[in-house]
Structures are given as C-alpha cells and as structure tokens.
PDB file of C-alpha atoms and ligand atoms in Angstrom:
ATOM      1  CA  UNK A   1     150.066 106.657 103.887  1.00  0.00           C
ATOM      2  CA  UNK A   2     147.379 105.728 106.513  1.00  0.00           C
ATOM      3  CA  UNK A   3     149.193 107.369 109.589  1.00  0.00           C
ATOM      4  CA  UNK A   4     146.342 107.469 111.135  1.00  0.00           C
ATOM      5  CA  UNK A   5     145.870 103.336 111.405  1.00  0.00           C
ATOM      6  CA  UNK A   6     149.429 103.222 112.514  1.00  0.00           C
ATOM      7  CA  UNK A   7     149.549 105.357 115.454  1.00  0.00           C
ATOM      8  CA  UNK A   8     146.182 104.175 116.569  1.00  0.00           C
ATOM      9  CA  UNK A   9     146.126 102.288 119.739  1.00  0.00           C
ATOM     10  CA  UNK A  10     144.734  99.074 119.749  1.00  0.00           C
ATOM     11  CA  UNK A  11     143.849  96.849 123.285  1.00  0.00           C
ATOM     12  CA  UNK A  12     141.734  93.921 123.995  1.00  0.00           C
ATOM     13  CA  UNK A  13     138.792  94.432 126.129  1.00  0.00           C
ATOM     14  CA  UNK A  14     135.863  92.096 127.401  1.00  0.00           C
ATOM     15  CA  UNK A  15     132.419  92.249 125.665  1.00  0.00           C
ATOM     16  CA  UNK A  16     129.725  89.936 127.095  1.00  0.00           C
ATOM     17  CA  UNK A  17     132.511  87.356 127.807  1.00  0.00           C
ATOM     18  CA  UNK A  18     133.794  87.526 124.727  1.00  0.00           C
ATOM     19  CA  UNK A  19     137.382  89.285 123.864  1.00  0.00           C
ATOM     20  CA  UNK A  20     137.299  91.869 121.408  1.00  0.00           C
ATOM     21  CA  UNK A  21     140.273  94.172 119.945  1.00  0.00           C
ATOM     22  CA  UNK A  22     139.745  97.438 120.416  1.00  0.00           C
ATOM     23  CA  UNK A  23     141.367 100.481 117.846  1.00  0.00           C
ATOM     24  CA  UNK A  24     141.075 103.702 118.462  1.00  0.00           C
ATOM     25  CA  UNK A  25     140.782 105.384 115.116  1.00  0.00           C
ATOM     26  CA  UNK A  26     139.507 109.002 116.175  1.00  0.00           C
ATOM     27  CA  UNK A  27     138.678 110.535 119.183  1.00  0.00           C
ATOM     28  CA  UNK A  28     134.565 109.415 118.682  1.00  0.00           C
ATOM     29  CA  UNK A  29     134.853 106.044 117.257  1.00  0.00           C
ATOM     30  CA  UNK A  30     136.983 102.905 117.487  1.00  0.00           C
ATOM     31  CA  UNK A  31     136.769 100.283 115.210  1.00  0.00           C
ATOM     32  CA  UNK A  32     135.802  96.695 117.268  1.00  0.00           C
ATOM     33  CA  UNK A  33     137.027  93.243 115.848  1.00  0.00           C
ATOM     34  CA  UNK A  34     136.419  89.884 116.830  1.00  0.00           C
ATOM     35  CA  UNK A  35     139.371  87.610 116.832  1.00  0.00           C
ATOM     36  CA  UNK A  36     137.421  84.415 116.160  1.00  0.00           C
ATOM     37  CA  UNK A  37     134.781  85.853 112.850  1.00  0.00           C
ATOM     38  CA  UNK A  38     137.317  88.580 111.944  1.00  0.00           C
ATOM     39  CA  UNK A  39     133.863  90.690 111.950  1.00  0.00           C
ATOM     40  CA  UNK A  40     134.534  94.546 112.444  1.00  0.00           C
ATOM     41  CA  UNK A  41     132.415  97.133 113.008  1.00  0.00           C
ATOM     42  CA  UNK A  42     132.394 101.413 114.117  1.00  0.00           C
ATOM     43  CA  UNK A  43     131.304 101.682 117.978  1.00  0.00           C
ATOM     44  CA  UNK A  44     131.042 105.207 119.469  1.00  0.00           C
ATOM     45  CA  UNK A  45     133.429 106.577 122.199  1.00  0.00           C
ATOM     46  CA  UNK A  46     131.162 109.532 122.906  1.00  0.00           C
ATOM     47  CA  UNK A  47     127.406 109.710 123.305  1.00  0.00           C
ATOM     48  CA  UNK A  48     125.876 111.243 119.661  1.00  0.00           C
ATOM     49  CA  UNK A  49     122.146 112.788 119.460  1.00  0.00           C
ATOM     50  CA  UNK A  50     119.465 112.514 116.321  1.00  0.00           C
ATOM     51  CA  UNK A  51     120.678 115.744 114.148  1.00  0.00           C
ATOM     52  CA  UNK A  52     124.387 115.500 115.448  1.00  0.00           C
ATOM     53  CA  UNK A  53     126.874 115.152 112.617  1.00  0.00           C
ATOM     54  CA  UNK A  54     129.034 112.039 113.199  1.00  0.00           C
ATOM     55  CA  UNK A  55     131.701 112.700 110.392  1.00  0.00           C
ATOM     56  CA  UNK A  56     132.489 114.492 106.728  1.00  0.00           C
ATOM     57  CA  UNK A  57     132.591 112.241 104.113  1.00  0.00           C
ATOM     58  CA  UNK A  58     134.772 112.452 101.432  1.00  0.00           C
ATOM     59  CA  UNK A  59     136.471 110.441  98.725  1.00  0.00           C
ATOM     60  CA  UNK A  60     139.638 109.148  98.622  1.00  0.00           C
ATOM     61  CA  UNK A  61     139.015 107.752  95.083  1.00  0.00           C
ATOM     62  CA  UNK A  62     136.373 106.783  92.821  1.00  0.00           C
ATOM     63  CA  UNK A  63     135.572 103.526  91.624  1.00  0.00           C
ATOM     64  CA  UNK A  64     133.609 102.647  88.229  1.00  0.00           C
ATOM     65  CA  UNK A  65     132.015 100.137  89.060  1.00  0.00           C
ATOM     66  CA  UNK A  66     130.595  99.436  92.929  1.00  0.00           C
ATOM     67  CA  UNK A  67     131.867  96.930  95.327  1.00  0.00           C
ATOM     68  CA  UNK A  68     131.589  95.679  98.526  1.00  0.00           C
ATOM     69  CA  UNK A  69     133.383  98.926 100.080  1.00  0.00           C
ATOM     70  CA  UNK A  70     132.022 101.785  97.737  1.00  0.00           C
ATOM     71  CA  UNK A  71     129.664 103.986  98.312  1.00  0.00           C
ATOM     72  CA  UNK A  72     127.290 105.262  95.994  1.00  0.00           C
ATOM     73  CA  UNK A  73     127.226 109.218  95.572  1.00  0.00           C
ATOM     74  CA  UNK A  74     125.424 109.874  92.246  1.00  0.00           C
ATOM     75  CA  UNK A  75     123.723 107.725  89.446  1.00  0.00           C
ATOM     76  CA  UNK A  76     127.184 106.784  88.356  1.00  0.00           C
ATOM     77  CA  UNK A  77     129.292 107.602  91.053  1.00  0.00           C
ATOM     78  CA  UNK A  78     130.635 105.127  93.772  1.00  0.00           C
ATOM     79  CA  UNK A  79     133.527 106.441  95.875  1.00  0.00           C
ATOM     80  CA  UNK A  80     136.171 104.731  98.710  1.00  0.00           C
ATOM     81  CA  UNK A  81     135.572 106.552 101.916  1.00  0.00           C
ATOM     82  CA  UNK A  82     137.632 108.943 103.067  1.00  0.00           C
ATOM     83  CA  UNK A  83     138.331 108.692 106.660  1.00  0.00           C
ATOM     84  CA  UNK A  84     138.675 105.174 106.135  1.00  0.00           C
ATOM     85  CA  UNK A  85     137.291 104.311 109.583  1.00  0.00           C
ATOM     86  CA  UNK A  86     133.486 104.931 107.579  1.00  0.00           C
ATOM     87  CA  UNK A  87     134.149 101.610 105.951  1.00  0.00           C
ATOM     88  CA  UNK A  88     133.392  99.971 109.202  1.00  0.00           C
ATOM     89  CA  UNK A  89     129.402 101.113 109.662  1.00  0.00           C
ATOM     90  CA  UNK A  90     127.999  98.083 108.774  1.00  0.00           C
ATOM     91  CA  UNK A  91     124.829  97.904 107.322  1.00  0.00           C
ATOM     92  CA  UNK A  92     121.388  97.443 109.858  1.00  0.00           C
ATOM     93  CA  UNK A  93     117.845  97.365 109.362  1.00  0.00           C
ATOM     94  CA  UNK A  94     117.666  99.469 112.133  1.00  0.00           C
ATOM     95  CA  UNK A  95     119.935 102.214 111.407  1.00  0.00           C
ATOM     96  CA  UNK A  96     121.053 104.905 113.630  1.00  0.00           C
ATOM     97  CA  UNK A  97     122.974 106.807 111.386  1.00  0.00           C
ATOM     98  CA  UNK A  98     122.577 108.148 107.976  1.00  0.00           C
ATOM     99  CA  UNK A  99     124.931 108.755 104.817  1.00  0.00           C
ATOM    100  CA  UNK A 100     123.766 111.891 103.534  1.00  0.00           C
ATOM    101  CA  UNK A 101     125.495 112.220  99.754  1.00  0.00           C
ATOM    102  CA  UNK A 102     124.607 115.525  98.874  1.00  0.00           C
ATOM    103  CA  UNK A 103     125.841 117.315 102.486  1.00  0.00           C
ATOM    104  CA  UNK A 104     128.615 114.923 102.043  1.00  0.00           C
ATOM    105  CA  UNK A 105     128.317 113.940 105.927  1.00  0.00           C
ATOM    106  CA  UNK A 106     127.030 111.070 108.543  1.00  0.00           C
ATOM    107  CA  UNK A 107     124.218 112.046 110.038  1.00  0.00           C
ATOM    108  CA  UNK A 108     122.587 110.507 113.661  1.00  0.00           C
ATOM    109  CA  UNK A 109     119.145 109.518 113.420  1.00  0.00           C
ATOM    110  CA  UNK A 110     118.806 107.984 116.998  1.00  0.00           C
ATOM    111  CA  UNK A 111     120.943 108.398 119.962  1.00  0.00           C
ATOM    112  CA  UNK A 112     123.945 106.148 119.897  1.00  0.00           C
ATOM    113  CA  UNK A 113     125.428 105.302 123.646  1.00  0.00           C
ATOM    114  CA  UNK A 114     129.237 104.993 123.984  1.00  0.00           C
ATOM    115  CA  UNK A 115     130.349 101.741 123.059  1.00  0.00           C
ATOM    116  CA  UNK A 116     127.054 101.039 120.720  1.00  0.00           C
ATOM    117  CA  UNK A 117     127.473  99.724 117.194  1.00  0.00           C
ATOM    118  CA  UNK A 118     126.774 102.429 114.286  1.00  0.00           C
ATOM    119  CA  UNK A 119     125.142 101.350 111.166  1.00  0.00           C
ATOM    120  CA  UNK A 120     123.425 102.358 108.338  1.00  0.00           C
ATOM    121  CA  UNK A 121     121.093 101.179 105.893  1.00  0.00           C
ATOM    122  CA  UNK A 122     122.924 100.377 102.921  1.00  0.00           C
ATOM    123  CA  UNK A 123     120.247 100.817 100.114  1.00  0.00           C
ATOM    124  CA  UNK A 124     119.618 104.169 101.024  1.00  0.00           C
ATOM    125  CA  UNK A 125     122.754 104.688  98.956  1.00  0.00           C
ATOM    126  CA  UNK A 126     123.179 101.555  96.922  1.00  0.00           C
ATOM    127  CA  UNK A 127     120.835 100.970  94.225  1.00  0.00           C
ATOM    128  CA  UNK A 128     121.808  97.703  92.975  1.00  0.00           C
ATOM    129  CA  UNK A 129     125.187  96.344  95.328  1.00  0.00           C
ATOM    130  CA  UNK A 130     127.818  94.218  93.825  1.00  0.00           C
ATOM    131  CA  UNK A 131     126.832  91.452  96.179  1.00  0.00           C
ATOM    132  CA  UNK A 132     124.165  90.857  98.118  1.00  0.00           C
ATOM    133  CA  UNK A 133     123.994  88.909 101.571  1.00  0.00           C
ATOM    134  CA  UNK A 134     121.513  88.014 104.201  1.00  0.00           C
ATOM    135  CA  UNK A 135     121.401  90.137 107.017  1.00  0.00           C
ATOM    136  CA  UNK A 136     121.709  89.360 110.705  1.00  0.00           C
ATOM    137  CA  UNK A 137     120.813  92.761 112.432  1.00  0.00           C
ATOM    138  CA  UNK A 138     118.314  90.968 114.360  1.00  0.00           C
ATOM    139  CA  UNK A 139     116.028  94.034 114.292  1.00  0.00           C
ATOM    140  CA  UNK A 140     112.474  93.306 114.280  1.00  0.00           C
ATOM    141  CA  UNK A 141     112.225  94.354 110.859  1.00  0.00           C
ATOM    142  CA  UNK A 142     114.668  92.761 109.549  1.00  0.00           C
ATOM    143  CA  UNK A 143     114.519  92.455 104.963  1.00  0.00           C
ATOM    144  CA  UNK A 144     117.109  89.387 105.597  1.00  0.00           C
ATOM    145  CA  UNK A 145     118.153  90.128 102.112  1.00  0.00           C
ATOM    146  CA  UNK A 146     120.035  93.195 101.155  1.00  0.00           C
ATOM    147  CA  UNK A 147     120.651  94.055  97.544  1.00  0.00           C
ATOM    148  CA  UNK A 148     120.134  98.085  96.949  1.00  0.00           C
ATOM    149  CA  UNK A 149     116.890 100.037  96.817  1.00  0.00           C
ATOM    150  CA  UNK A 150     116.102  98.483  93.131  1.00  0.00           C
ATOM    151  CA  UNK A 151     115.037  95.188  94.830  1.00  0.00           C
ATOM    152  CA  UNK A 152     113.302  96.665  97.981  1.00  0.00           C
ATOM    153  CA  UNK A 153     109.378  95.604  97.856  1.00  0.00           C
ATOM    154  CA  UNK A 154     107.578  98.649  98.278  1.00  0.00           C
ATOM    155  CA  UNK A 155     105.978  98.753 101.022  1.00  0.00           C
ATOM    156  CA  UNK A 156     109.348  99.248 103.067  1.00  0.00           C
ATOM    157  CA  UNK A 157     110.510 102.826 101.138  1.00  0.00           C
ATOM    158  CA  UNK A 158     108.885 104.983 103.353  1.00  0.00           C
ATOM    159  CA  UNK A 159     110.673 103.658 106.561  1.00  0.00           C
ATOM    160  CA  UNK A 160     113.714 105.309 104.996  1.00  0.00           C
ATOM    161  CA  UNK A 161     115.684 107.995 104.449  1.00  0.00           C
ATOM    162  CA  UNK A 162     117.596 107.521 100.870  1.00  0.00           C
ATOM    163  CA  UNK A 163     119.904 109.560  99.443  1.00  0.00           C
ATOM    164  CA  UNK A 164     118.604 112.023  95.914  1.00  0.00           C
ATOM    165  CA  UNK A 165     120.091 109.630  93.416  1.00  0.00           C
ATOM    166  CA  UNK A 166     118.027 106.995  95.227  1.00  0.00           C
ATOM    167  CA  UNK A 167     115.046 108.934  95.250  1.00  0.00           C
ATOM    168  CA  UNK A 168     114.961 110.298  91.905  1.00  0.00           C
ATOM    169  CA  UNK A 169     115.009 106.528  90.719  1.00  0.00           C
ATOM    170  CA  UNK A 170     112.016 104.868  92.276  1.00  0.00           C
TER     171      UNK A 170
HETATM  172 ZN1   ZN B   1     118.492  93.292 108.815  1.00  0.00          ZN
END
C-alpha cells in the first residue's frame, strides 16, 4: 500500500564526510539515513518560516496503548501517523517544529534551512512514553532524559508549547 515509499527516489550524498542515503518522500522533505547507525531522520528540501504549516496530520490507525511510533492526540488517544514520512521528526530539545493535535497539523516554530534536521519535542504530546531514552540533541538545554510531560521538573514547562491534553493535565 505505501506507493509513495516505492516510487520515491533514493541516492547517496556526502554530509560532512560522511555518506548518507537520501529518499525523497515529498516534494519538502526527504527522509536521511545513515548506513553505519541505521539513524533516520526528516530534513527539509525547501526553506520553511515560524507560522508556516509543514504538513496535515492524520491517522492511519489508532493504537491503545502508546509506543515508540504513536503519537498522542487526546487523554486516551495515540495514533500512527499518516503521511508516514512524520514518523521520522525525531525528538530535540530544541525544536523547530511543532505537533499541533487539535489543528491536526505541523507547525514551524523557527526557520528551518534546506537540508536542516526537523524535530520536535516529544512531551509536548506524550505524557508518559512507552520508553524513555537519553537524548543527544546537543542543544544547550538539553533534559538528557525524555519520558513525557508527567516527568518534566517544572521549571522547564514554560519553554514549551504542549498540546491541550498536555495542558489540561499539569
Ligand atoms: Zn535533548
């Protein structure tokens, strides 16, 4: 069914000296992937400005229970992304885009250059993840551990945006 990944083209490219595979998944984003980690992760092909919407979100199922690819709409709602390419924002401390769950759409929150890594920050959308694991975003403020917004120490929340069924929580 995913047409889309199969007519995709995919090339290898040089990135700071290192090879990375290139796909194509939409005419604004390809997904990157390292051969050596198997890390992957959503660059932009076009230039995107704070306020610009990046992408509709939708659901191609629902899941019970959350896991490392859901993402959480409602108090008890966790859905698989739908284009499946949204998988592929990886989580940063730093983010420079933003899941809004009631618009239903990806939002930019700083400019993102072609070529530059999106992410988002997962809490503001995950209360409590499946699994947690230590970040590496490098970004001055890094929390090193990421487990939702339940665990977050306070003095962090108003950095972020989070989504209503976030808010409505703390
Ligand atoms: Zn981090």
């Amino acid at each position: 069914m995913e047409k889309a990944t199969e007519n995709a083209s995919k090339y290898y490219s040089f990135n700071s000296e290192r090879i990375v595979l290139k796909e194509e998944v939409t005419p604004f984003a390809e997904i990157w992937k390292c051969p050596q980690s198997g890390a992957q992760s959503l660059h932009a092909k076009i230039l995107f400005k704070p306020g610009d919407i990046i992408s509709s979100i939708g659901a191609r199922n629902y899941v019970k229970k959350p896991n490392y690819l859901s993402v959480q709409v409602g108090e008890e709602r966790h859905i698989l992304l739908d284009p499946v390419f949204l998988q592929y924002i990886n989580h940063s401390c730093d983010p420079n885009t933003h899941f809004d769950t009631v618009n239903m759409q990806v939002v930019c929150l700083k400019e993102i250059g072609v070529g530059e890594q999106m992410t988002f920050f997962y809490p503001s959308t995950e209360w409590s993840m499946a699994q947690s694991f230590d970040c590496l975003c490098d970004s001055v403020n890094c929390l090193k551990t990421i487990q939702g917004a339940k665990h977050l120490p306070s003095e962090v929340l108003e950095k972020y945006q989070f989504s209503n069924h976030i808010l409505n929580r703390f």
